[in-house]
XYZ file of C-alpha atoms in Angstrom:
733
model
C -55.173 59.956 17.941
C -57.624 61.507 15.519
C -60.951 62.615 16.922
C -64.020 62.371 14.706
C -66.778 64.932 14.523
C -70.342 63.782 14.080
C -72.843 65.975 12.239
C -75.974 64.230 13.486
C -75.938 63.934 17.232
C -78.195 65.091 20.041
C -76.952 67.405 22.753
C -75.170 65.463 25.459
C -75.518 66.330 29.095
C -73.743 63.735 31.211
C -72.857 64.059 34.867
C -69.231 63.519 35.802
C -67.840 61.429 38.593
C -65.486 63.264 40.918
C -62.004 63.545 39.443
C -58.761 63.492 41.393
C -57.249 66.814 42.367
C -53.695 67.773 41.514
C -51.344 66.317 44.093
C -49.466 68.868 46.148
C -46.797 66.360 47.134
C -43.470 65.818 45.443
C -43.107 62.049 45.934
C -44.379 60.007 42.940
C -45.869 57.511 45.412
C -48.066 60.292 46.825
C -46.080 60.893 50.012
C -45.207 64.428 51.088
C -41.503 64.763 51.843
C -39.706 67.300 53.998
C -35.930 67.551 54.023
C -34.350 66.445 57.290
C -31.075 68.252 56.571
C -30.200 71.860 55.702
C -30.051 72.449 51.962
C -27.407 74.451 50.119
C -28.074 77.848 48.525
C -27.658 76.304 45.082
C -30.186 73.586 45.857
C -32.696 76.070 47.235
C -32.231 78.239 44.147
C -32.943 75.303 41.820
C -35.944 74.257 43.917
C -37.342 77.770 43.568
C -36.781 77.724 39.792
C -38.435 74.320 39.382
C -41.314 75.216 41.674
C -42.000 78.377 39.675
C -41.940 76.491 36.375
C -44.222 73.779 37.734
C -46.746 76.194 39.225
C -46.962 78.208 36.005
C -46.999 75.239 33.624
C -49.895 75.234 31.178
C -51.535 71.792 31.016
C -52.149 72.296 27.303
C -48.370 72.352 26.785
C -47.462 69.309 28.878
C -49.140 66.002 28.127
C -48.085 64.616 31.523
C -50.453 66.999 33.376
C -53.403 64.734 32.691
C -55.606 65.483 35.695
C -55.525 69.171 34.830
C -56.022 68.441 31.132
C -59.128 66.397 31.937
C -60.432 69.306 34.009
C -59.897 71.661 31.052
C -62.096 69.516 28.825
C -64.681 69.264 31.582
C -64.809 73.065 31.888
C -65.101 73.497 28.128
C -68.140 71.229 28.161
C -69.909 73.657 30.511
C -70.009 76.323 27.809
C -69.821 74.391 24.542
C -73.225 74.253 22.779
C -72.316 72.650 19.468
C -73.241 68.938 19.698
C -70.456 67.882 17.359
C -67.839 69.628 19.443
C -69.329 68.230 22.644
C -68.849 64.678 21.393
C -65.242 65.441 20.661
C -64.729 67.039 24.076
C -66.281 64.071 25.872
C -64.023 61.705 23.998
C -60.919 63.738 24.826
C -62.052 63.917 28.432
C -62.187 60.125 28.526
C -58.695 59.846 27.104
C -57.239 62.300 29.608
C -59.084 60.651 32.485
C -57.528 57.322 31.567
C -54.123 58.976 31.195
C -54.564 60.538 34.628
C -55.203 57.139 36.182
C -58.957 57.681 36.603
C -59.789 54.442 34.815
C -63.314 53.930 36.152
C -64.256 57.475 35.189
C -62.932 56.955 31.669
C -64.865 53.684 31.303
C -68.138 55.038 32.678
C -68.232 58.217 30.598
C -67.172 56.404 27.430
C -69.911 53.813 27.922
C -72.446 56.614 28.360
C -71.280 58.280 25.150
C -71.474 55.015 23.225
C -74.908 54.195 24.637
C -76.317 57.610 23.754
C -74.872 57.376 20.244
C -76.239 53.895 19.776
C -72.787 52.370 19.239
C -73.010 48.607 19.683
C -71.299 45.517 18.345
C -74.045 45.322 15.732
C -73.911 49.024 14.854
C -70.213 49.448 14.283
C -69.231 51.578 11.248
C -65.538 52.486 10.830
C -65.802 55.930 12.390
C -66.882 54.317 15.667
C -63.983 51.862 15.916
C -61.940 54.239 18.051
C -64.594 54.042 20.780
C -64.249 50.271 20.996
C -60.459 50.509 20.870
C -60.396 52.965 23.739
C -62.925 51.079 25.835
C -61.070 47.800 25.358
C -57.709 49.193 26.425
C -59.407 50.922 29.370
C -60.564 47.536 30.625
C -57.114 46.084 29.992
C -55.712 48.910 32.095
C -58.278 48.200 34.813
C -56.986 44.632 34.966
C -53.383 45.834 35.176
C -54.154 48.232 38.008
C -56.120 45.705 40.046
C -53.561 42.937 39.616
C -50.079 43.992 38.459
C -50.122 47.271 40.395
C -52.314 46.725 43.472
C -51.248 43.093 43.918
C -47.741 43.351 42.549
C -45.344 40.405 42.629
C -42.135 39.308 40.935
C -43.979 37.795 37.950
C -46.322 40.710 37.296
C -46.528 41.823 33.660
C -43.721 39.540 32.458
C -44.619 37.504 29.377
C -45.285 34.732 28.870
C -47.461 35.467 31.902
C -47.535 32.547 34.270
C -47.588 31.590 37.943
C -48.265 34.526 40.245
C -48.426 36.826 37.218
C -51.856 35.462 36.278
C -54.593 37.874 37.319
C -56.476 37.000 40.468
C -59.145 39.596 39.636
C -60.181 38.660 36.082
C -62.948 41.145 35.279
C -60.874 43.746 33.405
C -59.306 41.240 31.040
C -62.578 39.344 30.626
C -64.400 42.426 29.358
C -61.420 43.423 27.194
C -61.491 39.988 25.550
C -65.144 40.354 24.596
C -64.519 43.822 23.188
C -61.517 42.670 21.158
C -63.616 39.830 19.768
C -66.153 42.395 18.574
C -63.413 44.502 17.003
C -61.775 41.520 15.286
C -65.086 40.203 13.986
C -65.403 43.454 12.033
C -61.689 44.039 11.400
C -59.959 40.629 11.251
C -56.736 42.211 9.946
C -56.366 44.478 12.979
C -53.074 43.047 14.242
C -52.912 45.385 17.225
C -56.228 44.130 18.583
C -55.129 40.582 17.826
C -51.960 41.043 19.865
C -53.842 42.604 22.779
C -56.452 39.822 22.690
C -53.683 37.240 23.079
C -52.165 39.168 25.987
C -55.580 39.446 27.671
C -56.065 35.682 27.464
C -52.538 35.234 28.824
C -53.315 37.348 31.898
C -56.092 34.876 32.735
C -53.964 31.764 32.216
C -56.013 30.839 29.144
C -53.364 31.303 26.474
C -53.045 29.585 24.064
C -55.743 26.997 24.764
C -58.784 29.298 24.692
C -57.705 31.912 22.163
C -59.900 31.588 19.038
C -57.733 29.868 16.433
C -58.290 32.516 13.788
C -56.749 35.136 16.115
C -54.128 33.077 17.916
C -50.490 34.182 17.860
C -48.763 30.823 18.056
C -47.136 30.002 21.374
C -43.952 28.819 19.671
C -42.764 32.410 19.615
C -42.196 32.134 23.372
C -39.998 29.034 23.088
C -36.328 30.030 23.122
C -32.931 28.478 23.643
C -31.163 29.263 26.922
C -27.911 27.393 26.443
C -26.076 29.642 28.912
C -28.494 28.775 31.742
C -29.147 32.439 32.449
C -31.662 32.829 35.270
C -33.101 36.241 36.123
C -35.821 37.138 38.626
C -37.313 40.454 39.688
C -36.397 41.056 43.341
C -36.887 44.839 43.411
C -39.625 44.598 46.052
C -37.560 42.309 48.244
C -34.593 44.702 48.095
C -36.623 47.892 48.505
C -35.934 49.460 45.105
C -39.323 48.942 43.417
C -40.051 52.665 43.408
C -43.371 53.533 41.798
C -43.302 56.211 39.130
C -43.550 57.016 35.471
C -40.700 57.113 32.957
C -37.347 58.224 34.306
C -33.612 57.796 34.584
C -31.344 55.877 36.904
C -27.783 55.857 38.189
C -26.395 52.636 39.654
C -23.081 53.436 41.332
C -21.263 53.332 44.648
C -22.136 56.877 45.593
C -20.512 56.884 49.038
C -17.507 54.640 48.278
C -18.456 51.984 50.820
C -18.065 49.143 48.329
C -21.818 48.750 47.746
C -23.709 50.016 44.724
C -26.462 52.543 45.365
C -29.333 53.690 43.140
C -30.644 57.118 42.247
C -33.798 57.254 40.144
C -36.003 59.959 38.694
C -39.606 60.153 37.512
C -40.763 62.313 34.594
C -43.633 64.191 36.252
C -43.032 67.894 36.775
C -43.276 67.569 40.549
C -41.982 64.000 40.929
C -39.226 63.790 43.529
C -35.856 62.312 42.579
C -35.019 59.421 44.924
C -31.805 58.169 46.501
C -31.635 54.546 47.611
C -28.583 53.696 49.719
C -27.535 50.044 49.842
C -27.063 48.617 53.313
C -24.681 45.860 54.369
C -27.449 43.245 54.308
C -28.096 43.907 50.609
C -31.339 45.813 51.052
C -31.736 49.482 50.217
C -32.748 52.330 52.473
C -34.598 55.309 51.040
C -32.423 58.223 52.152
C -34.057 60.877 49.990
C -35.159 63.061 52.902
C -31.666 63.083 54.401
C -29.853 63.497 51.072
C -30.482 67.222 50.647
C -32.470 66.553 47.475
C -36.064 67.110 48.614
C -37.590 69.484 46.068
C -35.274 68.457 43.223
C -37.944 67.115 40.896
C -38.564 65.758 37.430
C -35.967 64.421 35.060
C -36.348 61.877 32.281
C -32.718 60.771 32.374
C -29.667 60.785 34.659
C -25.958 60.430 33.875
C -23.011 60.477 36.265
C -19.272 61.197 36.494
C -16.838 62.755 38.955
C -16.725 66.291 37.555
C -14.466 67.778 40.275
C -12.074 64.831 40.724
C -12.846 64.480 44.440
C -13.459 60.742 44.200
C -17.260 60.817 44.377
C -19.652 60.410 41.449
C -21.789 63.451 40.658
C -25.059 63.336 38.733
C -26.716 65.305 35.940
C -30.532 65.382 35.899
C -31.967 66.004 32.413
C -35.390 67.625 32.018
C -37.861 68.733 29.367
C -37.445 65.906 26.861
C -40.370 65.440 24.413
C -42.186 68.535 25.662
C -41.352 70.922 22.833
C -40.518 74.592 22.672
C -42.313 75.504 25.892
C -40.277 73.064 27.971
C -37.666 75.544 29.170
C -36.533 73.424 32.068
C -32.923 73.593 33.232
C -30.941 70.441 33.764
C -29.223 70.011 37.129
C -25.743 69.024 38.215
C -25.887 67.395 41.636
C -22.583 67.544 43.480
C -21.922 64.480 45.634
C -20.600 65.545 49.033
C -19.396 62.031 49.813
C -21.558 61.613 52.908
C -24.820 60.563 51.222
C -25.838 64.169 50.678
C -25.949 66.129 47.445
C -26.267 69.747 46.422
C -27.356 71.408 43.202
C -24.440 73.413 41.752
C -25.895 74.087 38.301
C -26.075 77.867 38.463
C -22.876 78.266 40.470
C -20.769 76.329 37.937
C -22.091 78.028 34.788
C -24.386 75.240 33.583
C -27.779 76.908 33.823
C -29.510 76.310 30.493
C -33.330 76.333 30.217
C -33.934 74.171 27.153
C -35.510 70.730 26.615
C -33.184 67.749 26.831
C -33.103 64.135 27.913
C -29.608 63.141 26.778
C -26.085 64.117 27.767
C -22.710 62.414 27.888
C -19.537 62.892 29.923
C -16.201 62.673 28.110
C -12.782 64.308 28.387
C -12.566 65.421 24.765
C -9.175 67.150 25.195
C -7.656 64.650 27.673
C -6.718 67.367 30.154
C -7.823 65.297 33.138
C -11.123 67.097 33.683
C -14.287 65.451 32.408
C -16.331 67.593 30.014
C -20.064 67.477 29.362
C -22.012 67.426 26.113
C -25.742 68.171 26.412
C -27.934 67.526 23.366
C -31.189 69.470 23.188
C -34.386 69.033 21.208
C -34.581 71.653 18.445
C -32.408 73.957 20.549
C -28.643 74.440 20.145
C -26.779 71.628 21.861
C -23.945 72.499 24.203
C -20.389 71.319 24.796
C -19.320 72.403 28.275
C -15.576 72.383 28.803
C -14.523 71.645 32.361
C -12.025 74.173 33.689
C -11.000 72.564 36.965
C -14.549 72.176 38.184
C -16.243 75.085 36.441
C -17.869 74.964 33.027
C -18.126 77.050 29.871
C -20.127 76.404 26.718
C -17.621 76.116 23.848
C -19.876 74.518 21.214
C -19.359 77.244 18.622
C -15.603 77.312 19.123
C -15.322 73.591 18.431
C -17.744 73.497 15.512
C -20.587 71.656 17.227
C -23.456 73.836 16.023
C -26.270 71.335 16.444
C -29.982 72.184 16.469
C -31.510 68.816 15.577
C -34.092 66.999 17.694
C -31.492 64.976 19.594
C -32.534 61.794 21.400
C -29.203 60.190 22.267
C -25.519 61.140 22.464
C -22.428 59.141 23.414
C -18.649 59.504 23.310
C -16.457 56.764 21.826
C -13.036 56.557 20.197
C -13.756 55.213 16.711
C -10.195 55.458 15.323
C -8.208 54.489 18.433
C -6.304 57.772 18.482
C -6.979 58.164 22.199
C -9.490 61.027 21.881
C -13.259 60.482 22.168
C -15.448 61.118 19.143
C -19.124 62.016 19.394
C -22.164 60.195 18.031
C -25.641 61.725 18.111
C -28.972 60.010 17.473
C -31.667 62.264 16.025
C -35.417 62.004 15.591
C -36.531 62.661 12.019
C -33.080 63.588 10.717
C -29.809 61.814 9.859
C -27.714 60.770 12.837
C -24.357 62.478 13.268
C -20.787 61.339 13.949
C -18.122 63.933 14.748
C -14.475 62.964 14.570
C -12.321 64.557 17.290
C -9.220 65.870 15.492
C -6.146 67.987 16.281
C -6.912 71.684 15.993
C -4.948 74.386 14.199
C -3.230 75.373 17.433
C -1.052 72.918 19.357
C -3.042 71.220 22.102
C -6.405 72.316 20.700
C -9.075 70.035 19.250
C -11.737 70.385 16.587
C -14.610 68.239 15.355
C -15.327 67.111 11.808
C -18.712 65.786 10.701
C -18.010 62.436 8.994
C -21.528 61.022 9.347
C -22.272 60.392 5.696
C -18.837 59.047 4.798
C -18.843 56.830 7.885
C -22.195 55.322 6.913
C -23.942 55.779 10.277
C -26.789 58.202 9.497
C -29.627 55.711 9.864
C -32.168 55.064 11.210
C -33.675 58.454 10.468
C -36.082 58.056 13.376
C -33.877 56.851 16.218
C -33.533 57.116 19.985
C -30.982 55.514 22.365
C -27.477 54.582 21.290
C -24.143 53.352 22.591
C -20.562 52.406 21.710
C -19.284 48.903 22.517
C -16.913 46.356 21.030
C -19.356 43.551 20.344
C -16.869 41.299 18.506
C -13.779 41.954 20.673
C -11.616 43.120 17.776
C -10.385 46.225 19.596
C -12.534 48.698 17.630
C -15.605 50.363 19.093
C -18.856 49.606 17.287
C -22.219 51.425 17.432
C -25.749 50.331 18.287
C -28.604 52.761 17.625
C -32.289 51.954 18.063
C -35.064 52.772 15.649
C -37.955 54.765 17.102
C -40.652 55.534 14.563
C -42.874 58.158 16.180
C -45.125 58.086 13.101
C -46.336 54.671 14.309
C -46.786 55.447 18.007
C -50.410 54.300 17.893
C -49.442 51.003 16.203
C -46.556 49.721 18.324
C -48.500 46.638 19.406
C -49.275 45.942 15.756
C -45.567 46.061 14.968
C -44.899 43.679 17.866
C -47.488 41.275 16.426
C -45.939 41.520 12.970
C -42.532 40.666 14.402
C -43.900 37.708 16.371
C -45.717 36.408 13.291
C -42.721 36.749 10.988
C -44.275 39.536 8.936
C -42.259 42.424 7.435
C -41.631 45.369 9.753
C -43.396 48.646 9.069
C -41.472 50.912 11.460
C -37.818 51.871 11.807
C -35.424 49.058 12.676
C -32.310 49.337 14.857
C -28.819 49.432 13.385
C -25.719 47.594 14.482
C -22.679 49.242 12.909
C -19.405 47.333 12.789
C -16.274 49.489 12.937
C -14.086 48.847 9.890
C -11.044 50.505 11.474
C -10.823 53.244 8.831
C -13.434 55.772 10.042
C -16.199 53.849 8.263
C -18.776 51.372 9.506
C -20.723 48.484 8.000
C -24.370 47.859 8.858
C -24.451 44.241 10.092
C -27.933 44.369 11.671
C -29.381 41.600 9.537
C -26.266 39.437 9.694
C -26.247 39.583 13.496
C -29.983 39.095 13.973
C -30.801 42.452 15.544
C -33.016 43.810 12.743
C -36.230 43.375 14.711
C -38.668 46.125 15.586
C -38.246 47.145 19.223
C -39.127 50.807 19.963
C -36.311 50.940 22.512
C -36.189 53.873 24.921
C -33.964 52.993 27.862
C -31.344 50.311 27.294
C -27.838 49.216 28.135
C -25.280 46.506 27.623
C -23.405 44.123 29.886
C -22.410 40.480 30.135
C -25.140 38.433 31.798
C -23.363 35.099 31.420
C -19.761 36.258 32.009
C -18.597 34.731 28.726
C -16.704 37.918 27.791
C -19.068 38.956 24.992
C -21.369 41.966 25.637
C -25.125 41.347 25.689
C -27.822 44.021 25.824
C -31.271 44.750 27.256
C -33.826 47.050 25.645
C -36.572 48.874 27.542
C -39.372 49.310 24.999
C -42.555 51.262 24.537
C -44.354 54.455 23.521
C -46.845 56.754 25.290
C -50.056 54.898 24.364
C -51.512 52.383 26.828
C -51.753 49.888 23.968
C -47.962 49.729 23.971
C -47.626 46.778 26.314
C -44.861 45.098 24.357
C -41.989 43.118 25.872
C -38.652 44.588 26.851
C -35.952 42.495 25.161
C -32.742 40.732 26.251
C -30.226 39.760 23.557
C -27.296 37.441 24.162
C -24.054 37.824 22.213
C -22.988 34.476 20.781
C -19.148 34.758 20.736
C -19.271 37.859 18.562
C -20.966 36.042 15.677
C -24.629 36.874 16.252
C -27.154 38.024 18.856
C -29.956 35.753 19.971
C -33.172 36.873 21.639
C -33.393 35.148 25.039
C -36.143 37.350 26.487
C -38.741 34.700 27.197
C -36.228 32.041 28.198
C -34.903 34.348 30.930
C -38.247 35.800 32.104
C -37.214 39.362 31.266
C -40.057 40.197 28.846
C -41.636 42.879 31.015
C -44.472 44.550 29.120
C -44.644 47.766 31.106
C -42.807 50.617 29.449
C -39.048 50.308 29.912
C -36.877 53.346 30.399
C -33.412 53.753 31.927
C -31.462 50.479 32.158
C -28.269 49.667 34.058
C -26.241 46.458 34.208
C -24.308 46.105 37.468
C -23.265 43.492 40.018
C -25.543 44.925 42.661
C -25.203 42.039 45.094
C -21.435 41.600 44.640
C -21.681 37.924 43.703
C -19.654 38.203 40.501
C -22.407 38.369 37.868
C -24.294 41.355 36.526
C -27.862 42.104 37.507
C -30.170 44.431 35.579
C -31.994 47.437 37.034
C -34.591 49.256 34.967
C -36.983 52.152 35.493
C -40.466 51.112 34.413
C -43.381 53.459 33.751
C -45.011 55.416 30.962
C -45.245 58.980 29.732
C -48.534 60.002 31.337
C -49.545 60.677 34.900
C -51.491 57.478 35.451
C -49.059 55.102 33.712
C -47.048 54.374 36.847
C -45.337 51.126 37.595
C -42.737 49.685 39.925
C -39.091 49.654 38.929
C -37.495 46.281 38.333
C -34.307 44.639 39.597
C -33.529 41.392 37.807
C -31.242 39.347 40.030
C -28.830 37.188 38.062
C -28.456 33.729 39.568
C -27.023 31.990 36.517
C -24.646 29.102 37.070
C -22.414 29.191 34.014
C -19.017 28.132 35.288
C -17.541 31.246 33.682
C -14.946 33.388 35.413
C -14.858 37.141 35.908
C -12.853 40.050 37.252
C -13.973 43.486 38.438
C -11.744 46.507 37.926
C -12.163 49.801 39.764
C -10.045 52.384 37.965
C -8.926 55.709 39.398
C -7.433 58.348 37.167
C -4.632 60.657 38.323
C -3.417 62.470 35.234
C -6.655 61.309 33.627
C -10.096 62.290 34.861
C -10.595 60.564 38.182
C -13.598 58.572 36.922
C -11.271 57.136 34.236
C -14.067 57.596 31.702
C -12.655 56.788 28.282
C -9.939 54.470 29.605
C -9.435 51.430 27.374
C -9.032 48.102 29.094
C -7.862 44.923 27.361
C -7.770 41.699 29.344
C -5.664 38.870 27.920
C -6.570 35.424 29.237
C -5.330 31.894 28.669
C -7.759 29.159 27.710
C -7.562 25.461 28.546
C -6.070 24.599 25.169
C -3.225 27.060 25.724
C -4.547 29.665 23.308
C -4.982 33.323 24.246
C -8.123 35.454 24.084
C -8.390 39.224 24.579
C -11.533 40.970 25.822
C -11.895 44.713 25.269
C -13.701 47.240 27.463
C -14.118 50.981 27.652
C -14.858 52.761 30.934
C -18.237 54.437 30.515
C -21.751 54.555 31.924
C -22.989 52.643 28.872
C -25.871 53.772 26.709
C -27.450 57.194 26.268
C -30.455 56.211 28.433
C -29.336 54.503 31.627
C -26.232 55.263 33.688
C -24.503 52.146 34.958
C -21.501 51.779 37.219
C -18.055 52.807 35.990
C -16.662 49.577 37.447
C -15.443 47.319 34.649
C -17.388 44.077 35.141
C -15.450 41.753 32.858
C -16.569 38.237 32.044
C -13.692 35.868 31.253
C -15.542 32.816 29.976
C -13.720 29.500 30.500
C -10.316 31.128 30.974
C -7.856 29.345 33.238
C -5.836 32.485 34.068
C -5.436 36.197 33.422
C -2.169 36.758 31.588
C -2.194 40.560 31.619
C -4.446 43.596 31.851
C -3.504 46.565 29.685
C -4.943 50.004 30.374
C -4.656 53.004 28.093
C -5.407 56.012 30.256
C -7.197 59.041 28.743
C -4.480 61.534 29.735
C -2.372 63.930 27.703
C 0.243 61.274 26.935
C -2.265 58.417 26.585
C -0.177 56.341 28.948
C -0.354 52.562 28.603
C 0.180 50.351 31.638
C 0.360 46.594 32.108
C -0.974 44.894 35.226
C -0.028 41.263 35.851
C -0.558 38.740 38.626
C -4.295 39.335 38.816
C -6.383 36.395 40.002
C -9.715 35.570 38.410
C -12.990 36.037 40.305
C -11.627 38.985 42.281
C -12.150 42.712 42.603
C -9.090 44.920 42.195
C -8.544 48.663 42.415
C -6.149 50.138 39.875
C -4.799 53.640 40.353
C -3.193 55.319 37.383
C 0.574 54.854 37.605
C 0.647 51.576 39.515
C 1.261 49.393 36.438
C 4.288 48.851 34.233
C 4.601 51.209 31.280
């Protein structure tokens, strides 16, 4: 935000309310944790590294250190004599106080500044508008904290807000409404304020009836078709997985091989403790962080998992430093899963120590040698391809021609030409996206990568963020989704949401849906398939919420500003012909900032639920994570496949699964899947959760294993609505 300097202003000398001190604890909820088990040497080494970085971090370099940043501005005010500069410092202090979660302090000081300057609804020239904007969103935030946070329930912050989601304590929204009326009376074309005014009325149960007609966003936008009868409800609190934190990553996987999916989640703050939630037999989750060996392993904007050492247990990479620039020399971590609900950090020991900012990485066996490799994309630092040599790693980026220094925001492996070797797609911020074709090298058995981005037609959007490969039309060729993320419009995200709701042209970057033509080129079908809507997606993933066999997707949306309370979005795939927005019909339009997303059948009832990490980019923008339980009654069938590689990597990542089913009319339908953790921001289970629609039987399951010979196997005699384990070699070749 731009800060204005005022040439005619008296010397200000306000007194400050007490501000919160920096928390010494690691737990994002404010609870001090102490490990109840001995920790490995590697873990203790990483804890020492992280602790040193955190203690020496300069608040001016890290926008998440908001309490300390507010204190810096407060100290500067003690010595600053220039009245113009003092105004600016007070204003910045208010912003950082709000970002730190000190909402009342931000409101009180800002009101004092405005009173002293004579800023009123009647005296409101353009240079003062920012004061009203900031005060209005501060009161909106007050309402959120008093209701959605302090009195949280399953309908909190989900639009259209209704039922228990309506604020019981109305004061914050009431004041915000009056302030937005003042703003709109002077600036009637301010679509961001118009959007926020409508949301404020909604929080009080007064939308649309009491919204002034000239500023109403018509309620018809919230009326949607739900022909598949998809029903989703947030039960995170009931299950014990509504962890409170800021933005972060998640892994949803059976981490101890007991047949129940567990959850690991991170929070972005420098000292925020990673958390391990172990699912119990009754379907609830137990927080086993203190007994997991992970106490002191902090931070991380994203997580991604795979079985790097082929021991049968999923291991986890924790990615740190994303968005923080050149000074964010944080190492990522590899957490080895010991198989007994404990983990140890093996980053340094295995040759992975790399202090550079990142929030995206992807596991893939690029040479099909049976050991899963790791690509880590950095932000304006050289990205790294780590080859896995039987459980130890070496950076071979230069050898394989992957000399990448772009500001990378997403990376995923996918086989675009069906040659059995994974290719690499990278989403960049402010530069063309990249697609590298994995080709035979000059020496037998070697591989090399060729940049085919331009020829393939997949360079846009120029400002992009998360991405994934999936076969959205079940033609056997992997397609690409990549989200637009226009950082130039961070302060206007709510305006863009209003424009989309009102049918106005988009101003920011739009997502792209690229259809694979089968010849190393792609066609942009975003408009044809109805996905060319502004979304500002961060975390996201895909799955099949109605078990019809066609992959749907969920987008976690947002940007750092508090004004960015725009809905996360759920899109349903209509038999491969189009995507329809079913967000409001399914009650999944959460307006807190959505980060990592994972589809998974968490309760083992045959349909996929959705888990998402919710929270913003600043210290005070904390919220509770969400678990949308799927209780849809569709009449569709399903099958779950748990693959185990032998000659392939044990996780079977990259395995291609085609399921041929018979329909009632005697015709055959094939559904295609790839074993992966999904998108670049959210790590979902490697179990293949396959919807079968109205099939009457499974005719055959074909698996192409990602091994040296790319073995194909056929499995028959599989019943629908069952879970089967398939070990490489058990099928017919």
